[in-house]
Amino acid sequence: MTFLPMSEDAELSAEALAAAERQVELHGGRITNMKRTLLGHVPSFDAYMEWYTLKDELEPYIGERAVSLFSYAISDANDCLVCSVFFRRILIESGDDPDNPQVTETEQLLLEWGRMIATEPNNIPAEFRARLEQAFSPKLRLILVAFAGLMVATNLFNTVGRVPLDEVLYDFRKPGDTRVD
């Protein structure tokens, strides 16, 4: 059961409808349950939609697939149903196996880092940070950490808000996972 109100289109303010239209126009996709929930407060919606700005900044450096793998690693480690299944869908639809992806050395580094960011951000070993410094420029590390922060915030919003899983994602849950919120 959802903890936060999720408005129907008829209940949204003109400002919220304009924000939704702008989001779809700029980044495509659709208004998911999370976005619909956030539209109840447009400044909150706008803050969370900056995730797309950072995603667009990262893709030229590491590629769309690596962004999805990094996002999935963070979301899966955080046990965020909505976000982890969202990225499982992207990976599956592009021919990947999210449970056993074939990855490059850089993608493996992002998977490991994503899990550490979600589970032990205060204990990332110095040796691992050195590998990150070798792989990514200071500017890219900054963008990656900022992006990871927004991913964690998105995980938190969905989990604490008990935002229900979009029905279009049901078939992409891990085998045996029947959760919907």
PDB file of C-alpha atoms in Angstrom:
ATOM      1  CA  MET A   1       0.000   0.000   0.000  1.00  0.00           C
ATOM      2  CA  THR A   2       1.351   3.386  -0.993  1.00  0.00           C
ATOM      3  CA  PHE A   3       2.362   5.758   1.802  1.00  0.00           C
ATOM      4  CA  LEU A   4       2.437   8.893  -0.361  1.00  0.00           C
ATOM      5  CA  PRO A   5      -0.519  10.197  -2.400  1.00  0.00           C
ATOM      6  CA  MET A   6      -0.380   9.447  -6.112  1.00  0.00           C
ATOM      7  CA  SER A   7      -2.540  11.865  -8.080  1.00  0.00           C
ATOM      8  CA  GLU A   8      -4.564  11.184 -11.214  1.00  0.00           C
ATOM      9  CA  ASP A   9      -4.196  13.660 -14.087  1.00  0.00           C
ATOM     10  CA  ALA A  10      -7.503  15.338 -13.172  1.00  0.00           C
ATOM     11  CA  GLU A  11      -6.176  16.029  -9.672  1.00  0.00           C
ATOM     12  CA  LEU A  12      -2.899  17.640 -10.804  1.00  0.00           C
ATOM     13  CA  SER A  13      -2.409  21.398 -10.893  1.00  0.00           C
ATOM     14  CA  ALA A  14      -1.726  23.173 -14.173  1.00  0.00           C
ATOM     15  CA  GLU A  15       1.875  23.610 -12.994  1.00  0.00           C
ATOM     16  CA  ALA A  16       2.201  19.858 -12.372  1.00  0.00           C
ATOM     17  CA  LEU A  17       0.701  18.973 -15.751  1.00  0.00           C
ATOM     18  CA  ALA A  18       3.146  21.371 -17.433  1.00  0.00           C
ATOM     19  CA  ALA A  19       6.056  19.810 -15.510  1.00  0.00           C
ATOM     20  CA  ALA A  20       4.963  16.329 -16.605  1.00  0.00           C
ATOM     21  CA  GLU A  21       4.641  17.424 -20.224  1.00  0.00           C
ATOM     22  CA  ARG A  22       8.073  19.095 -20.115  1.00  0.00           C
ATOM     23  CA  GLN A  23       9.639  15.934 -18.629  1.00  0.00           C
ATOM     24  CA  VAL A  24       8.240  13.668 -21.351  1.00  0.00           C
ATOM     25  CA  GLU A  25       9.182  16.175 -24.051  1.00  0.00           C
ATOM     26  CA  LEU A  26      12.774  16.494 -22.837  1.00  0.00           C
ATOM     27  CA  HIS A  27      13.519  12.908 -21.830  1.00  0.00           C
ATOM     28  CA  GLY A  28      10.850  10.722 -23.397  1.00  0.00           C
ATOM     29  CA  GLY A  29       9.339   7.817 -21.561  1.00  0.00           C
ATOM     30  CA  ARG A  30       6.151   8.105 -19.636  1.00  0.00           C
ATOM     31  CA  ILE A  31       4.859   9.348 -16.299  1.00  0.00           C
ATOM     32  CA  THR A  32       5.626   6.453 -13.980  1.00  0.00           C
ATOM     33  CA  ASN A  33       4.103   5.903 -10.555  1.00  0.00           C
ATOM     34  CA  MET A  34       7.150   7.596  -8.997  1.00  0.00           C
ATOM     35  CA  LYS A  35       6.854  10.644 -11.237  1.00  0.00           C
ATOM     36  CA  ARG A  36       3.094  10.790 -10.681  1.00  0.00           C
ATOM     37  CA  THR A  37       3.683  10.753  -6.936  1.00  0.00           C
ATOM     38  CA  LEU A  38       6.352  13.463  -7.161  1.00  0.00           C
ATOM     39  CA  LEU A  39       4.035  15.647  -9.245  1.00  0.00           C
ATOM     40  CA  GLY A  40       2.071  16.272  -6.060  1.00  0.00           C
ATOM     41  CA  HIS A  41       4.812  18.830  -5.305  1.00  0.00           C
ATOM     42  CA  VAL A  42       6.409  20.309  -8.428  1.00  0.00           C
ATOM     43  CA  PRO A  43       9.648  21.558  -6.746  1.00  0.00           C
ATOM     44  CA  SER A  44      10.230  17.984  -5.472  1.00  0.00           C
ATOM     45  CA  PHE A  45       9.470  16.604  -8.939  1.00  0.00           C
ATOM     46  CA  ASP A  46      11.912  19.042 -10.524  1.00  0.00           C
ATOM     47  CA  ALA A  47      14.645  18.185  -8.002  1.00  0.00           C
ATOM     48  CA  TYR A  48      14.375  14.440  -8.661  1.00  0.00           C
ATOM     49  CA  MET A  49      14.176  14.887 -12.431  1.00  0.00           C
ATOM     50  CA  GLU A  50      17.709  16.344 -12.331  1.00  0.00           C
ATOM     51  CA  TRP A  51      18.708  12.662 -12.324  1.00  0.00           C
ATOM     52  CA  TYR A  52      18.064  12.795 -16.081  1.00  0.00           C
ATOM     53  CA  THR A  53      20.370  15.809 -16.465  1.00  0.00           C
ATOM     54  CA  LEU A  54      23.245  13.900 -14.865  1.00  0.00           C
ATOM     55  CA  LYS A  55      22.415  10.731 -16.820  1.00  0.00           C
ATOM     56  CA  ASP A  56      22.680  12.744 -20.028  1.00  0.00           C
ATOM     57  CA  GLU A  57      26.023  14.154 -18.824  1.00  0.00           C
ATOM     58  CA  LEU A  58      27.411  10.682 -18.053  1.00  0.00           C
ATOM     59  CA  GLU A  59      26.379   8.806 -21.189  1.00  0.00           C
ATOM     60  CA  PRO A  60      28.928  10.401 -23.544  1.00  0.00           C
ATOM     61  CA  TYR A  61      31.719   9.351 -21.139  1.00  0.00           C
ATOM     62  CA  ILE A  62      30.730   5.834 -20.106  1.00  0.00           C
ATOM     63  CA  GLY A  63      27.804   4.888 -22.357  1.00  0.00           C
ATOM     64  CA  GLU A  64      24.120   4.265 -21.780  1.00  0.00           C
ATOM     65  CA  ARG A  65      24.643   0.611 -20.805  1.00  0.00           C
ATOM     66  CA  ALA A  66      27.215   1.471 -18.122  1.00  0.00           C
ATOM     67  CA  VAL A  67      24.850   4.105 -16.681  1.00  0.00           C
ATOM     68  CA  SER A  68      22.106   1.468 -16.501  1.00  0.00           C
ATOM     69  CA  LEU A  69      24.447  -1.087 -14.887  1.00  0.00           C
ATOM     70  CA  PHE A  70      25.658   1.479 -12.323  1.00  0.00           C
ATOM     71  CA  SER A  71      22.055   2.493 -11.555  1.00  0.00           C
ATOM     72  CA  TYR A  72      20.976  -1.138 -11.281  1.00  0.00           C
ATOM     73  CA  ALA A  73      23.854  -1.999  -8.923  1.00  0.00           C
ATOM     74  CA  ILE A  74      22.935   0.871  -6.585  1.00  0.00           C
ATOM     75  CA  SER A  75      19.197   0.174  -6.717  1.00  0.00           C
ATOM     76  CA  ASP A  76      19.550  -3.595  -6.305  1.00  0.00           C
ATOM     77  CA  ALA A  77      21.925  -3.200  -3.351  1.00  0.00           C
ATOM     78  CA  ASN A  78      19.446  -0.739  -1.802  1.00  0.00           C
ATOM     79  CA  ASP A  79      16.639  -3.265  -2.388  1.00  0.00           C
ATOM     80  CA  CYS A  80      14.577  -0.586  -4.123  1.00  0.00           C
ATOM     81  CA  LEU A  81      11.930  -2.593  -5.950  1.00  0.00           C
ATOM     82  CA  VAL A  82      10.772   0.181  -8.320  1.00  0.00           C
ATOM     83  CA  CYS A  83      14.249   1.304  -9.402  1.00  0.00           C
ATOM     84  CA  SER A  84      15.903  -2.113  -9.555  1.00  0.00           C
ATOM     85  CA  VAL A  85      13.103  -3.559 -11.681  1.00  0.00           C
ATOM     86  CA  PHE A  86      13.098  -0.419 -13.863  1.00  0.00           C
ATOM     87  CA  PHE A  87      16.787  -1.007 -14.687  1.00  0.00           C
ATOM     88  CA  ARG A  88      16.309  -4.778 -14.984  1.00  0.00           C
ATOM     89  CA  ARG A  89      13.772  -4.014 -17.705  1.00  0.00           C
ATOM     90  CA  ILE A  90      16.182  -1.723 -19.562  1.00  0.00           C
ATOM     91  CA  LEU A  91      18.955  -4.323 -19.378  1.00  0.00           C
ATOM     92  CA  ILE A  92      16.715  -7.255 -20.364  1.00  0.00           C
ATOM     93  CA  GLU A  93      15.149  -5.363 -23.265  1.00  0.00           C
ATOM     94  CA  SER A  94      18.605  -4.528 -24.587  1.00  0.00           C
ATOM     95  CA  GLY A  95      19.591  -8.210 -24.503  1.00  0.00           C
ATOM     96  CA  ASP A  96      21.486  -8.292 -21.192  1.00  0.00           C
ATOM     97  CA  ASP A  97      21.138 -10.670 -18.280  1.00  0.00           C
ATOM     98  CA  PRO A  98      20.992  -8.361 -15.221  1.00  0.00           C
ATOM     99  CA  ASP A  99      21.767 -11.295 -12.910  1.00  0.00           C
ATOM    100  CA  ASN A 100      24.899 -12.268 -14.817  1.00  0.00           C
ATOM    101  CA  PRO A 101      25.891  -9.434 -17.151  1.00  0.00           C
ATOM    102  CA  GLN A 102      28.889  -9.745 -19.433  1.00  0.00           C
ATOM    103  CA  VAL A 103      30.795  -6.575 -18.581  1.00  0.00           C
ATOM    104  CA  THR A 104      33.922  -4.667 -19.451  1.00  0.00           C
ATOM    105  CA  GLU A 105      36.521  -3.901 -16.801  1.00  0.00           C
ATOM    106  CA  THR A 106      35.079  -0.386 -16.427  1.00  0.00           C
ATOM    107  CA  GLU A 107      31.519  -1.687 -16.127  1.00  0.00           C
ATOM    108  CA  GLN A 108      32.633  -4.213 -13.493  1.00  0.00           C
ATOM    109  CA  LEU A 109      34.235  -1.374 -11.562  1.00  0.00           C
ATOM    110  CA  LEU A 110      30.959   0.584 -11.739  1.00  0.00           C
ATOM    111  CA  LEU A 111      28.954  -2.451 -10.571  1.00  0.00           C
ATOM    112  CA  GLU A 112      31.211  -2.931  -7.555  1.00  0.00           C
ATOM    113  CA  TRP A 113      31.293   0.784  -6.776  1.00  0.00           C
ATOM    114  CA  GLY A 114      27.504   1.055  -7.080  1.00  0.00           C
ATOM    115  CA  ARG A 115      27.022  -1.753  -4.565  1.00  0.00           C
ATOM    116  CA  MET A 116      29.523  -0.165  -2.167  1.00  0.00           C
ATOM    117  CA  ILE A 117      27.869   3.243  -2.462  1.00  0.00           C
ATOM    118  CA  ALA A 118      24.549   1.662  -1.468  1.00  0.00           C
ATOM    119  CA  THR A 119      25.795  -0.587   1.309  1.00  0.00           C
ATOM    120  CA  GLU A 120      29.004   0.808   2.789  1.00  0.00           C
ATOM    121  CA  PRO A 121      29.694   4.348   1.553  1.00  0.00           C
ATOM    122  CA  ASN A 122      31.918   5.078   4.563  1.00  0.00           C
ATOM    123  CA  ASN A 123      34.085   2.014   3.995  1.00  0.00           C
ATOM    124  CA  ILE A 124      35.165   2.117   0.368  1.00  0.00           C
ATOM    125  CA  PRO A 125      38.737   0.795   0.565  1.00  0.00           C
ATOM    126  CA  ALA A 126      41.628   3.065  -0.438  1.00  0.00           C
ATOM    127  CA  GLU A 127      42.779   0.473  -3.000  1.00  0.00           C
ATOM    128  CA  PHE A 128      39.372   0.580  -4.638  1.00  0.00           C
ATOM    129  CA  ARG A 129      39.377   4.393  -4.686  1.00  0.00           C
ATOM    130  CA  ALA A 130      42.793   4.230  -6.366  1.00  0.00           C
ATOM    131  CA  ARG A 131      41.298   2.025  -9.097  1.00  0.00           C
ATOM    132  CA  LEU A 132      38.511   4.577  -9.547  1.00  0.00           C
ATOM    133  CA  GLU A 133      41.067   7.386  -9.810  1.00  0.00           C
ATOM    134  CA  GLN A 134      42.877   5.441 -12.519  1.00  0.00           C
ATOM    135  CA  ALA A 135      39.691   4.739 -14.454  1.00  0.00           C
ATOM    136  CA  PHE A 136      37.881   8.069 -14.207  1.00  0.00           C
ATOM    137  CA  SER A 137      38.989  11.718 -14.397  1.00  0.00           C
ATOM    138  CA  PRO A 138      38.270  13.947 -11.373  1.00  0.00           C
ATOM    139  CA  LYS A 139      35.389  15.619 -13.232  1.00  0.00           C
ATOM    140  CA  LEU A 140      33.877  12.269 -14.196  1.00  0.00           C
ATOM    141  CA  ARG A 141      34.200  10.976 -10.614  1.00  0.00           C
ATOM    142  CA  LEU A 142      32.361  14.093  -9.457  1.00  0.00           C
ATOM    143  CA  ILE A 143      29.511  13.504 -11.896  1.00  0.00           C
ATOM    144  CA  LEU A 144      29.371   9.795 -11.002  1.00  0.00           C
ATOM    145  CA  VAL A 145      29.167  10.512  -7.263  1.00  0.00           C
ATOM    146  CA  ALA A 146      26.519  13.215  -7.788  1.00  0.00           C
ATOM    147  CA  PHE A 147      24.544  10.836 -10.021  1.00  0.00           C
ATOM    148  CA  ALA A 148      24.870   8.038  -7.449  1.00  0.00           C
ATOM    149  CA  GLY A 149      23.568  10.424  -4.785  1.00  0.00           C
ATOM    150  CA  LEU A 150      20.456  11.138  -6.832  1.00  0.00           C
ATOM    151  CA  MET A 151      20.038   7.408  -7.487  1.00  0.00           C
ATOM    152  CA  VAL A 152      20.182   6.689  -3.743  1.00  0.00           C
ATOM    153  CA  ALA A 153      17.720   9.537  -3.120  1.00  0.00           C
ATOM    154  CA  THR A 154      15.378   8.085  -5.741  1.00  0.00           C
ATOM    155  CA  ASN A 155      15.668   4.651  -4.115  1.00  0.00           C
ATOM    156  CA  LEU A 156      14.827   6.209  -0.758  1.00  0.00           C
ATOM    157  CA  PHE A 157      11.811   8.100  -2.134  1.00  0.00           C
ATOM    158  CA  ASN A 158      10.338   4.970  -3.681  1.00  0.00           C
ATOM    159  CA  THR A 159      11.067   2.715  -0.732  1.00  0.00           C
ATOM    160  CA  VAL A 160      10.008   5.027   2.101  1.00  0.00           C
ATOM    161  CA  GLY A 161       7.082   6.379   0.064  1.00  0.00           C
ATOM    162  CA  ARG A 162       5.981   2.805  -0.710  1.00  0.00           C
ATOM    163  CA  VAL A 163       5.515   3.826  -4.334  1.00  0.00           C
ATOM    164  CA  PRO A 164       3.883   0.870  -6.078  1.00  0.00           C
ATOM    165  CA  LEU A 165       5.682  -0.920  -8.878  1.00  0.00           C
ATOM    166  CA  ASP A 166       4.318   0.079 -12.287  1.00  0.00           C
ATOM    167  CA  GLU A 167       2.352  -2.800 -13.789  1.00  0.00           C
ATOM    168  CA  VAL A 168       4.456  -2.653 -16.966  1.00  0.00           C
ATOM    169  CA  LEU A 169       7.421  -3.743 -14.812  1.00  0.00           C
ATOM    170  CA  TYR A 170       5.839  -6.803 -13.179  1.00  0.00           C
ATOM    171  CA  ASP A 171       7.310  -9.232 -15.719  1.00  0.00           C
ATOM    172  CA  PHE A 172      10.840  -7.927 -15.098  1.00  0.00           C
ATOM    173  CA  ARG A 173      11.066  -8.705 -11.371  1.00  0.00           C
ATOM    174  CA  LYS A 174      13.654 -11.234 -10.230  1.00  0.00           C
ATOM    175  CA  PRO A 175      12.384 -14.800 -10.432  1.00  0.00           C
ATOM    176  CA  GLY A 176      10.209 -15.534  -7.400  1.00  0.00           C
ATOM    177  CA  ASP A 177       9.812 -11.859  -6.434  1.00  0.00           C
ATOM    178  CA  THR A 178       6.083 -11.127  -6.229  1.00  0.00           C
ATOM    179  CA  ARG A 179       6.332  -7.746  -4.482  1.00  0.00           C
ATOM    180  CA  VAL A 180       4.436  -4.833  -6.000  1.00  0.00           C
ATOM    181  CA  ASP A 181       5.388  -2.140  -3.441  1.00  0.00           C
TER     182      ASP A 181
END
